[in-house]
Coordinates of C-alpha atoms in Angstrom, one line a residue:
M1 CA 22.2 -93.6 32.7
I2 CA 24.0 -94.3 29.4
T3 CA 23.5 -97.9 28.3
A4 CA 26.2 -100.1 26.9
T5 CA 24.5 -100.1 23.5
N6 CA 24.3 -96.4 23.3
L7 CA 27.9 -96.1 24.5
A8 CA 29.0 -98.4 21.6
V9 CA 27.0 -96.2 19.2
V10 CA 28.6 -93.1 20.7
L11 CA 32.1 -94.4 20.5
V12 CA 31.7 -95.4 16.9
A13 CA 29.5 -92.7 15.5
V14 CA 31.0 -89.6 17.2
P15 CA 34.5 -89.7 15.7
L16 CA 32.9 -90.3 12.4
V17 CA 30.6 -87.4 12.7
T18 CA 33.3 -85.1 14.1
A19 CA 35.6 -86.1 11.1
F20 CA 32.7 -85.1 8.9
I21 CA 32.3 -81.9 10.8
G22 CA 36.1 -81.1 10.4
Y23 CA 36.0 -81.9 6.7
I24 CA 32.8 -80.1 5.8
T25 CA 33.6 -76.9 7.7
N26 CA 37.0 -76.7 6.1
W27 CA 35.5 -77.4 2.7
A28 CA 32.9 -74.6 3.3
A29 CA 35.6 -72.2 4.5
V30 CA 37.7 -72.8 1.4
R31 CA 34.6 -72.3 -0.8
M32 CA 33.8 -69.1 0.9
I33 CA 37.2 -67.7 0.1
F34 CA 36.1 -67.6 -3.6
L35 CA 32.3 -67.7 -3.7
P36 CA 30.0 -66.1 -4.3
E37 CA 31.7 -63.8 -6.7
E38 CA 28.9 -61.2 -6.1
F39 CA 27.4 -60.1 -2.8
V40 CA 24.4 -62.3 -1.8
G41 CA 22.2 -60.9 0.9
V42 CA 20.2 -57.8 1.9
A43 CA 21.3 -54.3 3.0
P44 CA 18.6 -52.7 5.1
F45 CA 19.4 -49.1 6.1
G46 CA 22.7 -49.5 4.2
V47 CA 24.0 -52.3 6.4
K48 CA 25.0 -55.3 4.4
I49 CA 23.8 -58.6 5.8
G50 CA 25.0 -61.6 3.7
W51 CA 28.3 -62.8 2.2
Q52 CA 30.6 -62.3 -0.7
G53 CA 33.7 -64.4 -1.3
V54 CA 36.7 -63.1 0.6
L55 CA 38.8 -62.8 -2.5
P56 CA 36.2 -61.1 -4.7
S57 CA 35.1 -58.7 -1.9
K58 CA 38.6 -57.4 -1.5
A59 CA 39.9 -58.0 -5.0
D60 CA 41.7 -54.6 -5.2
T61 CA 43.5 -55.2 -2.0
F62 CA 44.7 -58.6 -3.0
A63 CA 45.5 -57.4 -6.6
S64 CA 47.5 -54.6 -5.1
D65 CA 49.3 -57.1 -2.9
V66 CA 50.3 -59.3 -5.8
A67 CA 51.3 -56.3 -7.9
G68 CA 53.4 -55.0 -5.0
N69 CA 55.5 -58.3 -5.2
V70 CA 56.4 -57.7 -8.9
G71 CA 59.4 -55.6 -8.1
A72 CA 60.9 -58.4 -6.1
V73 CA 60.7 -60.7 -9.1
L74 CA 61.0 -58.5 -12.2
S75 CA 62.2 -55.1 -13.2
P76 CA 61.7 -53.2 -16.5
A77 CA 65.4 -53.0 -17.0
E78 CA 65.8 -56.8 -16.8
L79 CA 63.2 -57.2 -19.6
A80 CA 64.7 -54.4 -21.7
E81 CA 68.2 -55.8 -21.5
R82 CA 67.0 -59.0 -23.2
L83 CA 66.1 -57.1 -26.3
D84 CA 68.7 -56.3 -29.0
P85 CA 68.3 -52.9 -30.7
A86 CA 69.8 -54.3 -33.9
E87 CA 67.3 -57.2 -34.0
M88 CA 64.4 -54.9 -33.0
E89 CA 65.3 -52.6 -36.0
A90 CA 65.4 -55.7 -38.3
L91 CA 61.8 -56.4 -37.5
F92 CA 60.8 -53.0 -38.9
A93 CA 63.4 -53.1 -41.8
D94 CA 61.4 -55.0 -44.4
R95 CA 58.3 -53.0 -43.8
L96 CA 60.1 -49.7 -43.8
D97 CA 62.1 -50.6 -46.9
T98 CA 58.8 -51.2 -48.7
E99 CA 57.4 -47.9 -47.5
L100 CA 60.5 -45.8 -48.0
P101 CA 60.3 -45.0 -51.8
V102 CA 56.7 -43.9 -51.2
I103 CA 57.7 -41.7 -48.2
V104 CA 60.6 -40.1 -50.0
R105 CA 58.4 -39.3 -53.0
D106 CA 55.6 -37.8 -50.8
V107 CA 58.2 -35.7 -48.9
A108 CA 59.6 -34.4 -52.2
E109 CA 56.1 -33.6 -53.5
M110 CA 55.3 -31.8 -50.3
L111 CA 58.5 -29.6 -50.5
A112 CA 58.8 -29.0 -54.3
P113 CA 56.0 -30.6 -56.4
G114 CA 57.4 -32.3 -59.6
T115 CA 61.0 -32.3 -58.5
W116 CA 61.1 -36.1 -57.7
D117 CA 59.8 -37.1 -61.1
Q118 CA 62.3 -35.0 -62.8
M119 CA 65.2 -36.8 -61.2
A120 CA 67.0 -39.6 -63.0
P121 CA 66.2 -43.1 -61.7
D122 CA 69.9 -43.5 -60.5
A123 CA 69.7 -40.4 -58.6
Q124 CA 66.4 -41.4 -57.0
Q125 CA 67.9 -44.7 -56.0
M126 CA 71.0 -43.1 -54.6
V127 CA 68.8 -40.8 -52.3
I128 CA 66.6 -43.7 -51.2
T129 CA 69.8 -45.8 -50.3
Q130 CA 71.2 -43.0 -48.3
I131 CA 68.0 -42.4 -46.5
K132 CA 67.5 -46.1 -45.8
T133 CA 71.0 -46.3 -44.2
E134 CA 70.2 -43.2 -42.1
G135 CA 66.8 -44.6 -41.2
R136 CA 68.2 -47.9 -39.8
Q137 CA 70.8 -46.0 -37.8
V138 CA 68.1 -43.8 -36.3
A139 CA 65.9 -46.9 -35.6
Q140 CA 68.7 -48.5 -33.5
E141 CA 69.3 -45.2 -31.8
I142 CA 65.7 -45.0 -30.9
F143 CA 65.6 -48.6 -29.4
D144 CA 68.8 -47.7 -27.5
D145 CA 67.1 -44.7 -26.0
L146 CA 64.0 -46.6 -25.2
Q147 CA 66.1 -49.2 -23.3
G148 CA 67.5 -46.4 -21.2
I149 CA 64.1 -45.2 -20.1
S150 CA 62.4 -48.7 -19.7
H151 CA 61.5 -47.9 -16.1
E152 CA 59.4 -45.0 -17.4
L153 CA 57.7 -47.1 -20.0
L154 CA 57.0 -50.4 -18.3
D155 CA 54.9 -49.8 -15.2
L156 CA 54.7 -53.6 -14.5
E157 CA 52.9 -53.1 -11.0
Q158 CA 50.1 -51.1 -12.6
L159 CA 49.8 -53.7 -15.4
V160 CA 49.5 -56.5 -13.0
F161 CA 47.0 -54.6 -10.8
D162 CA 44.8 -53.8 -13.8
L163 CA 44.8 -57.4 -15.1
L164 CA 43.8 -58.8 -11.6
S165 CA 41.3 -56.2 -10.3
G166 CA 37.9 -54.9 -11.3
P167 CA 36.4 -56.8 -14.2
N168 CA 39.4 -59.1 -14.1
V169 CA 38.7 -60.5 -10.7
K170 CA 38.0 -64.0 -12.1
R171 CA 41.6 -64.0 -13.3
L172 CA 42.7 -63.2 -9.7
V173 CA 40.5 -66.1 -8.3
R174 CA 42.0 -68.5 -10.9
L175 CA 45.5 -67.4 -10.1
F176 CA 45.1 -68.3 -6.4
Q177 CA 43.3 -71.4 -7.2
E178 CA 45.9 -72.8 -9.5
I179 CA 48.9 -71.7 -7.4
G180 CA 47.5 -72.8 -4.1
G181 CA 45.3 -75.6 -5.2
K182 CA 47.2 -78.3 -3.3
E183 CA 47.3 -76.3 -0.2
L184 CA 43.5 -75.6 -0.3
K185 CA 42.7 -79.2 -0.8
A186 CA 45.0 -80.0 2.1
I187 CA 43.1 -77.7 4.4
V188 CA 39.9 -79.7 3.7
R189 CA 41.7 -83.1 4.3
F190 CA 43.2 -81.9 7.5
G191 CA 39.8 -81.0 8.7
G192 CA 38.6 -84.5 8.3
W193 CA 41.6 -86.1 10.0
F194 CA 41.8 -83.6 12.9
G195 CA 38.1 -84.0 13.4
F196 CA 38.3 -87.7 13.7
V197 CA 41.0 -87.5 16.3
I198 CA 39.1 -84.9 18.3
G199 CA 35.9 -87.0 18.0
C200 CA 37.6 -89.8 19.8
F201 CA 38.2 -87.5 22.8
Q202 CA 34.7 -86.2 22.4
A203 CA 33.2 -89.7 22.6
L204 CA 35.4 -90.5 25.6
S205 CA 34.3 -87.3 27.4
F206 CA 30.6 -88.0 26.7
S207 CA 31.0 -91.6 27.9
I208 CA 32.5 -90.3 31.2
F209 CA 30.4 -87.2 31.9
D210 CA 27.1 -88.3 30.1
Q211 CA 26.2 -84.7 29.1
W212 CA 24.7 -84.1 25.6
W213 CA 25.8 -80.4 25.5
L214 CA 29.3 -81.6 25.2
M215 CA 28.6 -82.3 21.5
P216 CA 28.0 -78.7 20.3
L217 CA 30.8 -77.5 22.6
V218 CA 33.3 -79.9 21.2
G219 CA 31.9 -79.4 17.7
G220 CA 32.7 -75.8 17.9
I221 CA 36.1 -76.5 19.2
V222 CA 36.7 -78.9 16.4
G223 CA 35.7 -76.4 13.8
L224 CA 37.8 -73.6 15.3
G225 CA 40.8 -75.9 16.0
T226 CA 40.9 -77.7 12.6
N227 CA 40.7 -74.5 10.6
W228 CA 43.4 -72.8 12.7
L229 CA 45.7 -75.8 12.7
A230 CA 45.2 -76.4 9.0
L231 CA 46.2 -72.9 8.2
Q232 CA 49.3 -73.2 10.4
M233 CA 50.3 -76.4 8.8
I234 CA 50.1 -74.8 5.3
F235 CA 52.8 -72.3 6.0
R236 CA 54.7 -73.4 9.2
P237 CA 57.3 -74.3 9.9
I238 CA 59.2 -72.5 7.2
E239 CA 62.1 -75.0 7.4
P240 CA 61.8 -78.8 8.1
K241 CA 61.5 -79.4 11.8
R242 CA 61.6 -82.6 13.8
Y243 CA 58.8 -83.1 16.4
A244 CA 59.2 -85.5 19.3
G245 CA 62.2 -86.9 17.6
L246 CA 59.9 -89.0 15.4
I247 CA 58.3 -86.8 12.7
T248 CA 60.0 -84.3 10.4
Y249 CA 57.5 -81.7 9.0
Q250 CA 57.7 -78.6 6.9
G251 CA 54.8 -76.3 5.9
M252 CA 53.3 -77.4 2.5
F253 CA 53.8 -74.0 0.9
P254 CA 57.5 -73.5 1.7
S255 CA 58.2 -77.2 0.9
R256 CA 56.6 -76.8 -2.6
Q257 CA 58.5 -73.6 -3.5
D258 CA 60.1 -75.0 -6.7
E259 CA 56.7 -76.4 -7.9
I260 CA 54.8 -73.3 -7.0
A261 CA 57.6 -71.1 -8.7
Q262 CA 57.1 -73.1 -11.9
D263 CA 53.3 -72.7 -11.7
Y264 CA 53.6 -68.9 -11.0
G265 CA 56.0 -68.5 -13.9
R266 CA 53.7 -70.3 -16.3
I267 CA 50.6 -68.4 -15.3
T268 CA 52.5 -65.1 -15.5
A269 CA 53.7 -65.8 -19.0
R270 CA 50.3 -67.1 -20.2
E271 CA 47.9 -64.5 -18.8
I272 CA 49.7 -61.5 -17.4
L273 CA 53.1 -60.4 -18.8
T274 CA 52.3 -61.6 -22.3
P275 CA 53.8 -60.0 -25.3
A276 CA 50.4 -58.5 -26.3
N277 CA 49.9 -57.0 -22.8
L278 CA 53.5 -55.6 -22.8
L279 CA 53.0 -54.0 -26.2
R280 CA 49.7 -52.5 -25.2
L281 CA 51.4 -51.1 -22.1
V282 CA 54.1 -49.3 -24.1
T283 CA 51.9 -48.1 -27.0
E284 CA 49.0 -46.7 -25.0
G285 CA 48.6 -43.8 -22.5
E286 CA 51.6 -42.0 -21.1
A287 CA 54.1 -44.6 -22.3
G288 CA 52.9 -44.3 -25.8
T289 CA 53.2 -40.6 -25.7
R290 CA 56.7 -40.9 -24.3
I291 CA 57.8 -43.2 -27.1
A292 CA 56.2 -40.9 -29.6
Q293 CA 58.4 -38.1 -28.1
V294 CA 61.6 -40.1 -28.4
V295 CA 60.8 -41.0 -32.0
L296 CA 59.9 -37.5 -32.9
T297 CA 63.1 -36.1 -31.3
K298 CA 65.3 -38.5 -33.2
V299 CA 63.5 -38.0 -36.5
S300 CA 63.7 -34.2 -36.0
E301 CA 67.4 -34.3 -35.4
R302 CA 68.1 -36.2 -38.7
V303 CA 65.7 -34.1 -40.7
D304 CA 67.3 -30.9 -39.4
A305 CA 70.7 -32.3 -40.2
A306 CA 69.6 -33.1 -43.8
R307 CA 68.0 -29.7 -44.4
P308 CA 71.0 -28.4 -46.6
M309 CA 71.0 -31.6 -48.8
V310 CA 67.2 -31.4 -49.1
E311 CA 67.4 -27.8 -50.3
M312 CA 70.0 -28.7 -52.7
L313 CA 68.0 -31.6 -54.2
T314 CA 64.8 -29.5 -54.5
Q315 CA 66.5 -26.4 -55.6
T316 CA 64.2 -24.4 -53.2
E317 CA 64.3 -23.0 -49.7
V318 CA 62.6 -25.2 -47.2
T319 CA 60.7 -23.4 -44.4
D320 CA 60.5 -24.5 -40.8
A321 CA 56.7 -25.2 -41.2
Q322 CA 57.5 -27.5 -44.2
L323 CA 60.1 -29.4 -42.1
A324 CA 57.6 -29.7 -39.2
S325 CA 55.2 -31.3 -41.7
V326 CA 57.8 -33.7 -42.9
K327 CA 58.7 -34.8 -39.4
M328 CA 55.1 -35.5 -38.5
M329 CA 54.5 -37.4 -41.7
V330 CA 57.5 -39.7 -41.2
V331 CA 56.6 -40.3 -37.5
G332 CA 53.0 -41.1 -38.6
R333 CA 54.1 -43.5 -41.2
V334 CA 56.4 -45.4 -38.8
T335 CA 53.6 -45.6 -36.2
E336 CA 51.2 -46.9 -38.7
S337 CA 53.6 -49.8 -39.5
V338 CA 53.6 -51.1 -35.9
P339 CA 50.2 -52.9 -36.0
E340 CA 51.1 -54.5 -39.3
I341 CA 54.1 -56.2 -37.9
Q342 CA 52.8 -56.8 -34.4
P343 CA 52.7 -60.7 -34.8
E344 CA 56.4 -60.6 -35.7
I345 CA 57.1 -58.2 -32.7
E346 CA 55.1 -60.5 -30.2
A347 CA 56.9 -63.6 -31.5
Y348 CA 60.3 -61.9 -31.0
L349 CA 59.3 -60.7 -27.4
E350 CA 58.1 -64.2 -26.5
K351 CA 61.4 -65.7 -27.7
Q352 CA 63.7 -63.1 -26.1
L353 CA 62.0 -62.2 -22.8
Q354 CA 61.3 -65.9 -21.6
V355 CA 59.0 -64.4 -18.9
G356 CA 58.0 -67.7 -17.5
E357 CA 61.5 -69.0 -17.0
L358 CA 62.6 -65.7 -15.6
V359 CA 59.9 -65.5 -13.0
E360 CA 60.4 -69.2 -12.0
S361 CA 64.1 -68.8 -11.5
K362 CA 63.6 -65.6 -9.3
L363 CA 60.9 -67.3 -7.2
R364 CA 63.0 -70.4 -6.7
A365 CA 65.9 -68.3 -5.3
M366 CA 63.6 -66.1 -3.2
P367 CA 63.9 -66.3 0.6
K368 CA 61.0 -68.4 2.0
L369 CA 59.6 -65.6 4.2
E370 CA 59.3 -63.3 1.1
F371 CA 58.1 -66.3 -1.0
E372 CA 55.3 -66.9 1.6
R373 CA 53.7 -63.5 0.9
L374 CA 52.7 -64.7 -2.6
L375 CA 49.8 -66.7 -1.1
R376 CA 49.7 -66.0 2.7
G377 CA 48.0 -62.7 2.1
I378 CA 44.8 -64.3 1.0
F379 CA 44.5 -66.0 4.4
E380 CA 46.3 -63.6 6.7
Q381 CA 43.9 -60.6 6.4
D382 CA 40.7 -62.6 7.0
E383 CA 42.1 -65.7 8.7
W384 CA 40.0 -65.1 11.7
I385 CA 36.8 -65.2 9.4
L386 CA 37.8 -68.6 8.1
I387 CA 38.4 -69.9 11.7
A388 CA 35.1 -68.4 13.0
I389 CA 33.2 -70.1 10.1
G390 CA 34.7 -73.4 11.1
G391 CA 33.7 -72.8 14.7
A392 CA 30.1 -71.8 13.9
L393 CA 29.5 -74.6 11.5
G394 CA 31.1 -77.1 13.8
A395 CA 28.9 -76.0 16.7
G396 CA 25.8 -76.1 14.6
V397 CA 26.5 -79.7 13.4
G398 CA 27.5 -80.7 16.9
L399 CA 24.2 -79.4 18.3
L400 CA 22.3 -81.6 15.9
Q401 CA 24.6 -84.5 16.9
G402 CA 23.9 -83.8 20.7
L403 CA 20.2 -83.7 20.1
A404 CA 20.3 -86.9 18.2
V405 CA 22.2 -88.6 21.0
L406 CA 19.8 -87.1 23.5
S407 CA 16.7 -88.4 21.6
V408 CA 18.0 -91.9 21.7
G409 CA 18.4 -92.0 25.5

């Protein structure tokens, strides 16, 4: 028979303990999303027994999910349209103007040694001026052509995937923690409040039925229920909804769309679609090869067109092999100039592209169901694991709670 003293203890202690259960199980579940980054456990006979954070263990899947959303926010054409070919050419102009006399002299020496030095200074300057004008025209044409094939050069999805997967999984973790930080903290808080409410019912049921085993049973229900309900309250309802004619509620994530859009844009501009990363994307691999082809094609057209004039100046017949060498030398000199003016190019890209603002504006205008995918994927695939963790931890603490109640009578 339960005594009045024990009943009072139960009525006070049980709601507090279940509040603790709800809080701690949700806290543990949130921690287990991200930690540990490496698998901790054993693998007898090839079967893994242990745990690795949900996000690190499936980093490639989540990185692919984030990368797959890029197309809904940004396109290569949008970025390319923000760049002015004339302004891009101007970034190279000073450097090329300095290099041009040297390039012209080297070309002349390659085709007809001694010819350049024999020319009058005025004639030399006239040639340089004409080639400079031609060069600037070619540069603008090249940038025009590159804008037209921006979809071939800027594989934004692959860039985002590479920057969030493999050795970059810490960036992926940080991305989700920063963007969903308030939602994750809310899950923990909800656990405490829901646990307290259910604890009141638990204490009431124990006072009526006087059965200690109700403690682990209700503890498990608390762990399961609080985690499930907290996850639902993060994302649902999508639009504000009035309940019982008294309370209006909207899921935290959709209600914070503007704020999250701002955070997402800031992180994207700071760590992912940075000028340095975009430059690396278009100067390496297949994109770099494609750009080199465009440059070589344009240079080849102009060199071929200038062949009669070159032969007239050098008073010699120019062979196809010599022209090919000239083309490769010119392209090589232009390519070599890129790293030297990279700081100026990056500054220009940052000013013109405004990636953070562009991403933010697109996300603000995005339909809420599409917007939800930015974070929901981290919970949706393994939501049952987070709920099960809550149930297991809740039942375990509830068992200790029941044994404690049993031991005092």
